[in-house]
Short mmCIF file of C-alpha atoms and ligand atoms in Angstrom, two decimals:
data_model
loop_
_atom_site.label_atom_id
_atom_site.label_comp_id
_atom_site.label_asym_id
_atom_site.label_seq_id
_atom_site.Cartn_x
_atom_site.Cartn_y
_atom_site.Cartn_z
CA MET F 1 -42.77 31.09 -280.19
CA ASN F 2 -39.34 31.01 -281.76
CA ILE F 3 -38.14 34.51 -282.49
CA LEU F 4 -34.93 35.68 -284.15
CA PHE F 5 -34.11 39.27 -283.15
CA ALA F 6 -31.73 40.85 -285.67
CA THR F 7 -29.91 44.03 -284.74
CA SER F 8 -26.66 45.86 -285.42
CA GLU F 9 -25.94 46.77 -281.76
CA ALA F 10 -26.86 45.50 -278.30
CA HIS F 11 -25.83 46.63 -274.83
CA PRO F 12 -23.53 45.59 -273.14
CA LEU F 13 -21.69 44.21 -276.20
CA ILE F 14 -21.67 47.22 -278.50
CA LYS F 15 -23.53 50.52 -278.29
CA THR F 16 -23.80 53.81 -280.13
CA GLY F 17 -27.28 54.84 -278.97
CA GLY F 18 -30.72 53.76 -277.80
CA LEU F 19 -31.01 50.87 -280.27
CA ALA F 20 -28.40 49.05 -278.20
CA ASP F 21 -30.31 49.67 -274.97
CA VAL F 22 -33.47 48.24 -276.54
CA SER F 23 -31.72 45.28 -278.19
CA GLY F 24 -30.00 44.42 -274.93
CA SER F 25 -33.13 44.52 -272.79
CA LEU F 26 -36.27 43.77 -274.85
CA PRO F 27 -35.11 40.23 -275.78
CA ARG F 28 -34.45 39.52 -272.12
CA ALA F 29 -37.97 40.64 -271.17
CA ILE F 30 -39.43 38.46 -273.94
CA ARG F 31 -37.28 35.52 -272.83
CA ASN F 32 -38.55 36.01 -269.28
CA ALA F 33 -42.06 35.68 -270.69
CA HIS F 34 -41.03 32.15 -271.78
CA GLN F 35 -40.52 32.75 -275.48
CA ASP F 36 -37.50 31.31 -277.28
CA ILE F 37 -36.02 34.56 -278.54
CA ARG F 38 -32.47 34.58 -279.89
CA LEU F 39 -30.34 37.56 -280.77
CA ILE F 40 -28.21 37.83 -283.90
CA LEU F 41 -25.66 40.55 -284.61
CA PRO F 42 -22.38 41.02 -286.45
CA ALA F 43 -19.26 39.65 -284.74
CA TYR F 44 -17.58 43.00 -284.04
CA PRO F 45 -14.44 42.60 -281.86
CA ALA F 46 -16.23 44.12 -278.84
CA ALA F 47 -19.15 41.71 -279.23
CA VAL F 48 -16.80 38.72 -279.47
CA ALA F 49 -14.90 39.91 -276.39
CA GLY F 50 -18.05 40.55 -274.35
CA ALA F 51 -20.19 37.51 -275.17
CA ARG F 52 -20.38 34.56 -272.80
CA GLN F 53 -19.35 31.00 -273.73
CA LEU F 54 -18.86 31.68 -277.40
CA LYS F 55 -18.22 28.76 -279.75
CA PRO F 56 -18.47 28.22 -283.51
CA VAL F 57 -21.60 26.26 -284.45
CA ALA F 58 -21.89 26.59 -288.21
CA GLU F 59 -19.99 27.63 -291.30
CA PHE F 60 -21.51 28.43 -294.68
CA SER F 61 -20.88 30.32 -297.91
CA LEU F 62 -22.81 33.43 -298.82
CA PRO F 63 -22.84 35.70 -301.87
CA GLY F 64 -20.67 38.71 -301.08
CA SER F 65 -18.10 36.96 -298.94
CA LYS F 66 -14.92 35.43 -300.28
CA ALA F 67 -14.34 33.30 -297.18
CA PRO F 68 -16.96 31.09 -295.54
CA VAL F 69 -19.01 32.87 -292.88
CA ARG F 70 -18.98 31.37 -289.40
CA LEU F 71 -21.77 31.53 -286.87
CA LEU F 72 -20.64 31.83 -283.26
CA GLN F 73 -23.09 30.89 -280.55
CA GLY F 74 -23.05 32.15 -276.97
CA TRP F 75 -25.16 34.07 -274.48
CA LEU F 76 -25.97 37.72 -274.04
CA PRO F 77 -24.27 38.62 -270.71
CA HIS F 78 -26.48 38.48 -267.60
CA THR F 79 -29.37 36.89 -269.51
CA ARG F 80 -30.74 33.59 -270.72
CA VAL F 81 -30.88 34.97 -274.25
CA ARG F 82 -28.99 32.89 -276.78
CA LEU F 83 -26.73 34.93 -279.01
CA TYR F 84 -25.48 34.36 -282.55
CA LEU F 85 -22.62 36.40 -283.92
CA VAL F 86 -22.06 36.51 -287.68
CA ASP F 87 -18.32 36.12 -288.06
CA ALA F 88 -17.11 37.53 -291.36
CA PRO F 89 -13.73 39.07 -290.41
CA GLU F 90 -13.37 40.84 -293.75
CA TYR F 91 -16.38 42.98 -292.83
CA PHE F 92 -16.75 43.06 -289.07
CA ASP F 93 -13.34 42.52 -287.47
CA ARG F 94 -12.53 46.24 -287.34
CA PRO F 95 -11.82 48.77 -284.63
CA GLY F 96 -14.21 51.47 -283.53
CA ASN F 97 -17.83 52.12 -284.26
CA PRO F 98 -20.08 49.65 -286.15
CA TYR F 99 -20.89 52.23 -288.82
CA THR F 100 -18.04 54.73 -288.98
CA ARG F 101 -14.27 54.70 -289.29
CA PRO F 102 -12.11 55.67 -286.31
CA GLN F 103 -11.11 58.88 -288.11
CA GLY F 104 -14.78 59.66 -288.90
CA GLY F 105 -17.03 59.05 -291.89
CA ASP F 106 -19.02 55.94 -292.79
CA TRP F 107 -17.20 52.70 -293.62
CA PRO F 108 -17.13 52.79 -297.44
CA ASP F 109 -18.41 49.21 -297.68
CA ASN F 110 -21.42 49.52 -295.36
CA ALA F 111 -23.73 48.28 -298.13
CA GLN F 112 -21.73 45.06 -298.50
CA ARG F 113 -21.37 44.65 -294.73
CA PHE F 114 -25.05 44.89 -293.91
CA ALA F 115 -26.13 43.00 -297.02
CA LEU F 116 -23.94 40.14 -295.87
CA PHE F 117 -25.34 40.40 -292.36
CA ALA F 118 -28.88 40.26 -293.82
CA ARG F 119 -28.03 37.17 -295.85
CA ALA F 120 -26.66 35.46 -292.75
CA VAL F 121 -29.84 36.34 -290.81
CA CYS F 122 -31.88 34.82 -293.66
CA ALA F 123 -29.77 31.65 -293.62
CA VAL F 124 -30.58 31.21 -289.91
CA ALA F 125 -34.22 32.22 -290.47
CA MET F 126 -34.61 29.50 -293.12
CA ASN F 127 -32.75 26.93 -290.99
CA ARG F 128 -29.99 26.50 -293.54
CA THR F 129 -27.11 26.61 -291.09
CA ALA F 130 -27.23 23.24 -289.32
CA LEU F 131 -28.59 24.83 -286.13
CA ASP F 132 -31.74 22.76 -286.30
CA TRP F 133 -33.79 25.69 -285.08
CA GLN F 134 -36.19 27.76 -287.12
CA PRO F 135 -37.81 30.98 -285.98
CA ASP F 136 -41.52 31.63 -286.46
CA ILE F 137 -40.82 35.34 -286.47
CA VAL F 138 -37.84 37.40 -287.57
CA HIS F 139 -37.82 40.74 -285.77
CA CYS F 140 -35.64 43.24 -287.67
CA ASN F 141 -34.44 46.63 -286.45
CA ASP F 142 -33.52 49.69 -288.51
CA TRP F 143 -31.96 49.93 -291.96
CA GLN F 144 -29.03 47.65 -291.19
CA THR F 145 -31.50 44.74 -291.25
CA GLY F 146 -33.79 46.16 -293.94
CA LEU F 147 -32.78 43.64 -296.59
CA VAL F 148 -33.92 40.73 -294.40
CA PRO F 149 -37.69 41.04 -295.04
CA ALA F 150 -36.95 41.75 -298.70
CA LEU F 151 -34.77 38.64 -299.13
CA LEU F 152 -37.19 36.48 -297.14
CA SER F 153 -40.04 37.57 -299.41
CA LEU F 154 -38.34 35.49 -302.10
CA GLU F 155 -38.71 32.31 -300.01
CA THR F 156 -41.61 29.95 -299.53
CA ASN F 157 -42.40 28.68 -296.04
CA ARG F 158 -40.63 31.63 -294.54
CA PRO F 159 -41.07 32.99 -291.02
CA ALA F 160 -43.25 36.07 -290.50
CA THR F 161 -41.34 39.35 -290.43
CA LEU F 162 -41.59 42.41 -288.21
CA PHE F 163 -39.55 45.53 -288.99
CA THR F 164 -39.09 48.05 -286.18
CA ILE F 165 -38.17 51.62 -287.04
CA HIS F 166 -36.00 53.15 -284.33
CA ASN F 167 -35.14 56.15 -286.45
CA LEU F 168 -36.51 56.92 -289.90
CA ALA F 169 -33.83 59.53 -290.52
CA TYR F 170 -31.20 56.84 -291.05
CA GLN F 171 -32.18 54.93 -294.18
CA GLY F 172 -29.11 53.11 -295.51
CA LEU F 173 -28.96 54.83 -298.90
CA PHE F 174 -26.42 53.63 -301.47
CA SER F 175 -25.74 54.15 -305.14
CA HIS F 176 -27.76 52.29 -307.76
CA ASP F 177 -24.84 50.12 -308.91
CA ARG F 178 -24.82 48.34 -305.54
CA LEU F 179 -28.00 46.54 -306.56
CA HIS F 180 -25.99 44.62 -309.13
CA SER F 181 -22.81 44.15 -307.09
CA LEU F 182 -24.82 42.89 -304.11
CA GLN F 183 -26.54 40.42 -306.43
CA LEU F 184 -30.01 41.66 -305.56
CA PRO F 185 -32.95 41.10 -307.94
CA ALA F 186 -32.94 43.66 -310.74
CA ASP F 187 -36.70 44.26 -310.37
CA TRP F 188 -36.12 45.68 -306.88
CA TRP F 189 -35.09 48.84 -308.70
CA SER F 190 -38.53 50.44 -308.73
CA LEU F 191 -40.32 52.99 -306.58
CA GLU F 192 -42.63 50.24 -305.29
CA LYS F 193 -39.57 48.38 -304.02
CA LEU F 194 -36.08 49.55 -303.03
CA GLU F 195 -35.51 52.62 -305.17
CA PHE F 196 -35.61 55.95 -303.36
CA HIS F 197 -34.74 59.16 -305.25
CA HIS F 198 -32.35 57.28 -307.56
CA GLN F 199 -30.67 55.52 -304.66
CA LEU F 200 -30.87 52.03 -303.25
CA SER F 201 -32.68 52.20 -299.90
CA PHE F 202 -32.08 49.42 -297.37
CA ILE F 203 -34.79 50.70 -295.04
CA LYS F 204 -37.37 50.30 -297.81
CA GLY F 205 -36.61 46.58 -297.75
CA GLY F 206 -38.19 46.55 -294.30
CA LEU F 207 -40.94 49.07 -294.99
CA VAL F 208 -42.13 47.46 -298.23
CA PHE F 209 -41.68 43.76 -297.49
CA ALA F 210 -42.15 43.18 -293.74
CA ASP F 211 -45.47 41.64 -292.72
CA HIS F 212 -45.77 44.32 -290.04
CA ILE F 213 -43.96 47.57 -289.26
CA SER F 214 -43.64 48.93 -285.77
CA THR F 215 -41.97 51.92 -284.29
CA VAL F 216 -40.92 52.79 -280.77
CA SER F 217 -43.78 55.04 -279.65
CA PRO F 218 -47.45 55.44 -280.64
CA THR F 219 -47.00 59.16 -281.37
CA TYR F 220 -44.02 58.57 -283.71
CA ALA F 221 -46.09 55.88 -285.50
CA ARG F 222 -48.59 58.62 -286.36
CA GLU F 223 -46.02 61.35 -287.01
CA ILE F 224 -44.08 59.39 -289.64
CA ARG F 225 -47.15 59.27 -291.85
CA THR F 226 -46.85 63.05 -292.26
CA LYS F 227 -44.52 65.11 -294.42
CA ALA F 228 -42.94 66.82 -291.42
CA PHE F 229 -41.62 63.55 -289.95
CA GLY F 230 -41.77 61.03 -292.79
CA CYS F 231 -38.33 61.77 -294.31
CA GLY F 232 -39.83 61.25 -297.76
CA LEU F 233 -41.30 57.86 -296.83
CA GLU F 234 -44.63 59.19 -295.53
CA GLY F 235 -46.52 58.04 -298.63
CA LEU F 236 -45.36 54.46 -298.24
CA LEU F 237 -46.07 54.50 -294.50
CA GLU F 238 -49.54 55.92 -295.07
CA HIS F 239 -50.13 53.14 -297.58
CA ARG F 240 -49.13 50.57 -294.95
CA LYS F 241 -50.93 52.23 -292.05
CA THR F 242 -53.01 49.17 -291.18
CA GLN F 243 -49.78 47.21 -290.65
CA LEU F 244 -48.03 50.00 -288.76
CA SER F 245 -48.17 50.45 -284.99
CA GLY F 246 -46.19 51.95 -282.13
CA ILE F 247 -44.98 50.32 -278.91
CA LEU F 248 -43.21 52.52 -276.39
CA ASN F 249 -39.72 51.38 -275.38
CA GLY F 250 -39.17 50.22 -271.85
CA VAL F 251 -36.30 50.73 -269.44
CA ASP F 252 -33.98 48.10 -268.07
CA TYR F 253 -34.26 49.03 -264.40
CA GLN F 254 -31.49 46.54 -263.55
CA VAL F 255 -29.11 48.92 -265.28
CA TRP F 256 -30.94 52.21 -264.80
CA SER F 257 -32.07 52.55 -261.16
CA PRO F 258 -30.47 55.08 -258.82
CA GLY F 259 -30.96 52.71 -255.90
CA ARG F 260 -28.63 50.04 -257.28
CA ASP F 261 -26.65 51.72 -260.05
CA THR F 262 -23.11 50.38 -259.79
CA LEU F 263 -21.77 53.22 -261.94
CA LEU F 264 -22.86 55.88 -259.41
CA PRO F 265 -20.63 57.08 -256.57
CA HIS F 266 -23.74 57.40 -254.35
CA THR F 267 -27.02 55.55 -254.72
CA TYR F 268 -30.39 56.93 -253.60
CA THR F 269 -34.13 56.31 -253.76
CA ALA F 270 -37.29 58.43 -253.88
CA THR F 271 -37.49 58.45 -250.09
CA ARG F 272 -33.75 58.80 -249.39
CA LEU F 273 -32.39 61.52 -251.61
CA ALA F 274 -29.12 62.37 -249.81
CA GLY F 275 -27.14 60.34 -252.38
CA LYS F 276 -28.49 62.50 -255.17
CA ARG F 277 -27.13 65.65 -253.53
CA ARG F 278 -23.73 64.00 -253.23
CA ASP F 279 -23.86 62.88 -256.86
CA LYS F 280 -24.53 66.49 -257.80
CA ALA F 281 -21.32 67.53 -256.05
CA GLU F 282 -19.46 64.69 -257.82
CA LEU F 283 -20.88 65.79 -261.16
CA GLN F 284 -19.82 69.41 -260.60
CA LYS F 285 -16.35 68.16 -259.70
CA ALA F 286 -16.12 65.78 -262.67
CA PHE F 287 -17.04 68.62 -265.04
CA GLY F 288 -14.83 71.18 -263.27
CA LEU F 289 -17.68 73.48 -262.22
CA PRO F 290 -17.75 75.31 -258.88
CA ALA F 291 -19.42 73.25 -256.14
CA ARG F 292 -22.63 75.23 -255.71
CA PRO F 293 -25.29 72.98 -254.17
CA GLU F 294 -27.87 75.78 -254.16
CA LEU F 295 -27.76 76.42 -257.94
CA PRO F 296 -30.04 74.44 -260.23
CA LEU F 297 -27.85 72.15 -262.34
CA LEU F 298 -29.22 71.36 -265.80
CA GLY F 299 -27.88 68.45 -267.85
CA HIS F 300 -27.96 66.92 -271.31
CA VAL F 301 -26.46 63.72 -272.69
CA GLY F 302 -26.86 62.44 -276.20
CA ARG F 303 -25.61 62.15 -279.72
CA LEU F 304 -24.81 65.67 -280.93
CA VAL F 305 -26.97 65.65 -284.06
CA ASP F 306 -29.67 67.95 -285.47
CA GLN F 307 -32.40 65.60 -284.23
CA LYS F 308 -31.67 66.44 -280.59
CA GLY F 309 -32.20 70.21 -280.82
CA ILE F 310 -28.72 71.09 -279.53
CA ASP F 311 -28.78 74.15 -281.76
CA LEU F 312 -31.72 75.46 -279.71
CA ILE F 313 -29.74 75.06 -276.50
CA LEU F 314 -26.72 76.76 -278.11
CA GLU F 315 -28.76 79.71 -279.31
CA LEU F 316 -30.35 80.12 -275.91
CA LEU F 317 -27.13 79.99 -273.89
CA PRO F 318 -26.45 83.73 -273.57
CA THR F 319 -30.00 84.49 -272.37
CA LEU F 320 -30.12 81.48 -270.14
CA LEU F 321 -26.74 81.86 -268.48
CA GLN F 322 -26.78 85.63 -268.19
CA GLN F 323 -30.28 85.93 -266.79
CA HIS F 324 -30.47 82.90 -264.55
CA PRO F 325 -28.27 81.71 -261.71
CA MET F 326 -27.75 78.13 -262.90
CA GLN F 327 -25.22 75.64 -264.22
CA LEU F 328 -25.37 73.41 -267.29
CA VAL F 329 -23.40 70.25 -268.14
CA ILE F 330 -23.42 68.56 -271.54
CA LEU F 331 -21.98 65.16 -272.50
CA GLY F 332 -21.99 63.99 -276.11
CA THR F 333 -20.24 63.35 -279.38
CA GLY F 334 -21.44 63.89 -282.91
CA GLN F 335 -21.48 66.51 -285.65
CA PRO F 336 -18.14 68.37 -285.63
CA GLU F 337 -19.74 71.83 -285.93
CA LEU F 338 -21.91 71.20 -282.86
CA GLU F 339 -18.94 69.86 -280.90
CA THR F 340 -16.92 72.97 -281.81
CA ALA F 341 -19.72 75.38 -280.94
CA LEU F 342 -20.28 73.73 -277.56
CA ARG F 343 -16.58 73.77 -276.73
CA ALA F 344 -16.39 77.46 -277.62
CA ALA F 345 -19.43 78.28 -275.47
CA ALA F 346 -17.91 76.43 -272.51
CA THR F 347 -14.83 78.64 -272.60
CA GLN F 348 -17.08 81.70 -272.56
CA TYR F 349 -18.98 80.70 -269.42
CA PRO F 350 -16.47 78.67 -267.37
CA GLN F 351 -18.36 79.15 -264.09
CA GLN F 352 -21.66 77.96 -265.46
CA LEU F 353 -21.24 75.72 -268.48
CA ALA F 354 -19.12 72.58 -268.86
CA VAL F 355 -19.00 70.35 -271.92
CA ARG F 356 -17.43 66.92 -272.37
CA ILE F 357 -17.05 65.72 -275.95
CA ASP F 358 -16.82 62.07 -275.13
CA TYR F 359 -18.75 58.83 -275.16
CA ASN F 360 -18.70 57.73 -271.54
CA GLU F 361 -21.21 55.30 -270.07
CA ALA F 362 -20.31 55.93 -266.41
CA LEU F 363 -20.42 59.70 -266.82
CA SER F 364 -23.84 59.45 -268.50
CA HIS F 365 -25.18 57.72 -265.38
CA LEU F 366 -23.62 60.35 -263.11
CA LEU F 367 -25.12 63.10 -265.26
CA GLU F 368 -28.61 61.58 -265.02
CA ALA F 369 -28.22 61.32 -261.24
CA GLY F 370 -26.39 64.54 -260.40
CA SER F 371 -28.41 66.97 -262.51
CA ASP F 372 -31.56 68.63 -261.20
CA ILE F 373 -33.21 69.10 -264.59
CA PHE F 374 -32.65 67.18 -267.85
CA LEU F 375 -32.86 68.98 -271.20
CA MET F 376 -34.18 67.09 -274.23
CA PRO F 377 -35.54 69.59 -276.76
CA SER F 378 -35.55 67.09 -279.66
CA ARG F 379 -36.97 68.16 -283.02
CA PHE F 380 -38.14 64.57 -283.38
CA GLU F 381 -37.69 61.62 -281.08
CA PRO F 382 -38.90 58.13 -282.04
CA CYS F 383 -38.94 57.17 -278.38
CA GLY F 384 -36.00 58.54 -276.43
CA LEU F 385 -34.59 56.74 -273.45
CA ASN F 386 -32.77 59.51 -271.66
CA GLN F 387 -36.00 61.20 -270.58
CA LEU F 388 -37.15 57.85 -269.16
CA TYR F 389 -33.86 57.49 -267.30
CA SER F 390 -34.06 61.04 -266.00
CA LEU F 391 -37.58 60.42 -264.68
CA ARG F 392 -36.27 57.43 -262.72
CA TYR F 393 -33.28 59.42 -261.43
CA GLY F 394 -35.45 62.23 -260.05
CA THR F 395 -34.24 64.66 -262.71
CA PRO F 396 -37.43 66.08 -264.25
CA PRO F 397 -36.99 66.46 -268.01
CA VAL F 398 -37.78 69.46 -270.21
CA VAL F 399 -38.96 67.97 -273.50
CA ARG F 400 -40.65 68.90 -276.73
CA ARG F 401 -44.05 67.34 -277.35
CA THR F 402 -42.99 64.89 -280.04
CA GLY F 403 -42.68 61.11 -280.46
CA GLY F 404 -41.90 59.15 -277.35
CA LEU F 405 -41.28 62.34 -275.37
CA ALA F 406 -44.97 63.21 -275.78
CA ASP F 407 -45.91 59.68 -274.74
CA SER F 408 -43.83 59.57 -271.57
CA VAL F 409 -43.64 62.98 -269.89
CA VAL F 410 -46.63 64.65 -268.18
CA ASP F 411 -46.40 68.45 -268.20
CA ALA F 412 -46.25 70.31 -264.90
CA SER F 413 -49.32 72.40 -265.66
CA GLU F 414 -51.23 73.69 -262.66
CA ALA F 415 -53.96 71.13 -263.31
CA ASN F 416 -51.52 68.19 -263.53
CA LEU F 417 -49.65 69.38 -260.45
CA ARG F 418 -52.95 69.44 -258.55
CA ARG F 419 -53.75 65.92 -259.80
CA HIS F 420 -50.25 64.76 -258.76
CA THR F 421 -49.56 63.40 -262.25
CA ALA F 422 -46.94 65.91 -263.45
CA THR F 423 -43.42 64.59 -264.16
CA GLY F 424 -41.68 67.22 -266.32
CA PHE F 425 -42.01 70.22 -268.63
CA VAL F 426 -43.40 69.87 -272.13
CA PHE F 427 -43.28 72.54 -274.85
CA GLU F 428 -44.73 72.57 -278.36
CA GLN F 429 -42.76 74.56 -280.91
CA ALA F 430 -39.17 73.72 -281.82
CA ASP F 431 -37.98 77.27 -281.14
CA THR F 432 -35.90 79.02 -278.50
CA ARG F 433 -38.84 81.01 -277.14
CA ALA F 434 -40.83 77.90 -276.31
CA LEU F 435 -37.78 76.14 -274.89
CA LEU F 436 -36.88 79.16 -272.75
CA GLN F 437 -40.41 79.37 -271.37
CA ALA F 438 -40.34 75.70 -270.43
CA ILE F 439 -36.95 76.04 -268.73
CA GLU F 440 -38.14 79.12 -266.86
CA ARG F 441 -41.19 77.22 -265.65
CA ALA F 442 -38.85 74.48 -264.44
CA LEU F 443 -36.58 76.97 -262.65
CA ALA F 444 -39.58 78.61 -260.99
CA LEU F 445 -40.90 75.31 -259.64
CA TYR F 446 -37.38 74.33 -258.55
CA ARG F 447 -37.48 77.30 -256.18
CA GLN F 448 -40.47 75.71 -254.41
CA PRO F 449 -38.78 72.73 -252.74
CA GLU F 450 -41.92 70.90 -251.58
CA ARG F 451 -43.62 71.00 -254.95
CA TRP F 452 -40.34 70.14 -256.70
CA ARG F 453 -39.84 67.08 -254.54
CA GLU F 454 -43.30 65.89 -255.37
CA LEU F 455 -42.61 66.32 -259.09
CA MET F 456 -39.39 64.31 -258.71
CA ARG F 457 -41.12 61.55 -256.78
CA THR F 458 -43.99 61.19 -259.24
CA GLY F 459 -41.44 60.67 -262.03
CA MET F 460 -39.30 58.32 -259.97
CA GLN F 461 -42.32 56.13 -259.24
CA ALA F 462 -43.60 55.99 -262.82
CA ASP F 463 -43.23 52.52 -264.30
CA PHE F 464 -41.64 52.24 -267.73
CA SER F 465 -40.29 48.74 -267.22
CA TRP F 466 -40.32 46.42 -270.22
CA LYS F 467 -43.09 44.26 -268.85
CA ARG F 468 -45.99 45.98 -270.60
CA SER F 469 -44.13 46.67 -273.86
CA ALA F 470 -42.72 43.14 -274.05
CA ALA F 471 -46.27 41.80 -273.68
CA ALA F 472 -47.34 44.10 -276.52
CA TYR F 473 -44.57 42.69 -278.76
CA ILE F 474 -45.59 39.15 -277.87
CA ASP F 475 -49.21 39.94 -278.82
CA LEU F 476 -47.98 41.41 -282.07
CA TYR F 477 -45.89 38.30 -282.85
CA ALA F 478 -48.85 36.05 -282.02
CA GLY F 479 -51.12 38.10 -284.28
CA LEU F 480 -48.63 37.71 -287.14
CA LEU F 481 -48.64 33.96 -286.67
CA ASP F 482 -52.44 33.81 -286.56
CA SER F 483 -52.66 35.46 -289.94
CA PRO F 484 -49.36 34.43 -291.42
CA HIS F 485 -48.11 36.46 -294.30
CA GLN F 486 -51.49 38.04 -294.76
CA TYR F 487 -49.67 40.88 -296.42
CA ARG F 488 -47.04 40.14 -299.01
CA ALA F 489 -45.63 42.88 -301.14
CA THR F 490 -43.66 40.22 -302.95
CA ALA F 491 -42.59 40.20 -306.54
P1 LIG V 501 -30.72 57.84 -279.50
O1 LIG V 501 -30.96 56.38 -279.64
O2 LIG V 501 -31.41 58.66 -280.53
O3 LIG V 501 -29.29 58.18 -279.40
P2 LIG V 501 -31.94 57.54 -276.85
O4 LIG V 501 -32.35 58.56 -275.84
O5 LIG V 501 -32.95 56.53 -277.21
O6 LIG V 501 -31.41 58.33 -278.12
O7 LIG V 501 -30.71 56.70 -276.30
C1 LIG V 501 -29.43 57.20 -276.18
C2 LIG V 501 -28.59 56.23 -275.39
O8 LIG V 501 -27.22 56.45 -275.69
C3 LIG V 501 -28.72 56.42 -273.90
O9 LIG V 501 -28.47 55.19 -273.23
C4 LIG V 501 -27.61 57.42 -273.62
O10 LIG V 501 -27.20 57.44 -272.28
C5 LIG V 501 -26.54 56.93 -274.54
N1 LIG V 501 -25.58 57.96 -274.92
C6 LIG V 501 -25.71 58.88 -275.92
N2 LIG V 501 -24.62 59.67 -275.98
C7 LIG V 501 -23.80 59.25 -275.00
C8 LIG V 501 -22.49 59.67 -274.55
N3 LIG V 501 -21.84 60.68 -275.13
N4 LIG V 501 -21.94 58.99 -273.53
C9 LIG V 501 -22.59 57.96 -272.95
N5 LIG V 501 -23.81 57.54 -273.31
C10 LIG V 501 -24.41 58.16 -274.33
C1 LIG V 502 -33.34 55.71 -281.96
C2 LIG V 502 -34.14 56.94 -281.60
C3 LIG V 502 -34.53 57.01 -280.13
C4 LIG V 502 -34.98 55.66 -279.61
C5 LIG V 502 -33.92 54.62 -279.90
C6 LIG V 502 -34.29 53.23 -279.40
O1 LIG V 502 -31.99 55.88 -281.97
O2 LIG V 502 -33.48 58.12 -281.98
O3 LIG V 502 -35.57 57.95 -279.98
O4 LIG V 502 -35.22 55.72 -278.22
O5 LIG V 502 -33.71 54.52 -281.27
O6 LIG V 502 -35.51 52.79 -279.94
#
């Protein structure tokens, strides 16, 4: 099959979160299964600098761009995945983050930027760019590509479309007048199409018009059809439930394996754990905490946003740190008020708590390796990758039973411990009491070295490689081709 995978970030070219990890590794797994999958993303400076053997292959005009748009072709590093970068310097040749300005806040022209990107994806999808290659499937990811299925619905003989939701909380909402300035069909302004509470919703382009919708875990696929998780889109998702499914993300074990991780000072495996103890000492040093090998060291890394339940950790700190001999390290960037609160807490408990407000790939690997226990008390979590990494790194995670966390961590109940299936600590309610109980269960088991080692090893040996999930995507693509465009919510 020919597949065009459209995304706004991909590791190792450009990354703000898990979408980049998935976009950098799923296409490779699908390519290894002998499918012709090609990646397309905007030509941000970092992507241009990082891509291999880049050369211009096409140039065309698109509504929304004064200058012609160029298509650069190269390879995703360390893979046989062909890469297209949409080169529109007016929109993408900018410093910093793909979505926000260096000084913070969204780029004011995000609607124009990702509308233009969507139009370029459609030009490739319809083979209008002199590439002489046409995909059978266009696989879109998150709101930044939401207009692609919508625009393709206007075409005849179009490829089938799949829209994957990595996070329903980010919807690409813009003011009504954009509909006109982006030259989108006026009849898209309706609740059945792209209107959402008097705003123009890019994500609805994917949710309404794609032939199939997927999300990144089976549990999240069910959760988003409910009010509690649907972010106002639960009605639409319920309506499309027969074309909605969940496939759990995989892990790129070439990048995330403690035995061969080039970003770690000391490597280790499930049977040779000495390197992990040394990484713990390195982590304590890097965060400026006293070197106390005997104390349990808890860790968290992630975007500092409401989704991740950082507020629960913050609220729990006094109880946790005053009642338990332990240390905690946190690495992240995000909402200013959470950054400030974490910094303040760190000054209050300098012997026990250290916080780094930073985005640092190498440090995130060291934190996964050097911690004893990983905290991930997310209020919702479409899949989550950090808990999968922490399992591999022998750092049992404490997680809430939601989304991909529920689908990947087996609670250390007495029964599961006896069955040798336990890998972490799972709690139900998003409140401090439940989180505290789960952490206390973890600390209690940590004091029983034999049982703890077994818990670590079970997690380290669990297999979340892409193989199974890539096969599930390939089945899904094939199913879409068997019944092409069975569903069309077209005009
Ligand atoms: P999300 O996509 O919601 O951010 P995931 O758990 O799926 O959550 O993936 C997060 C990815 O981003 C992981 O690879 C994680 O290591 C990385 N990451 C998040 N914050 C940071 C940070 N401050 N420094 C380095 N890596 C980070
Ligand atoms: C999103 C989700 C996260 C998921 C990632 C990759 O950012 O928040 O749970 O793992 O996308 O699919």
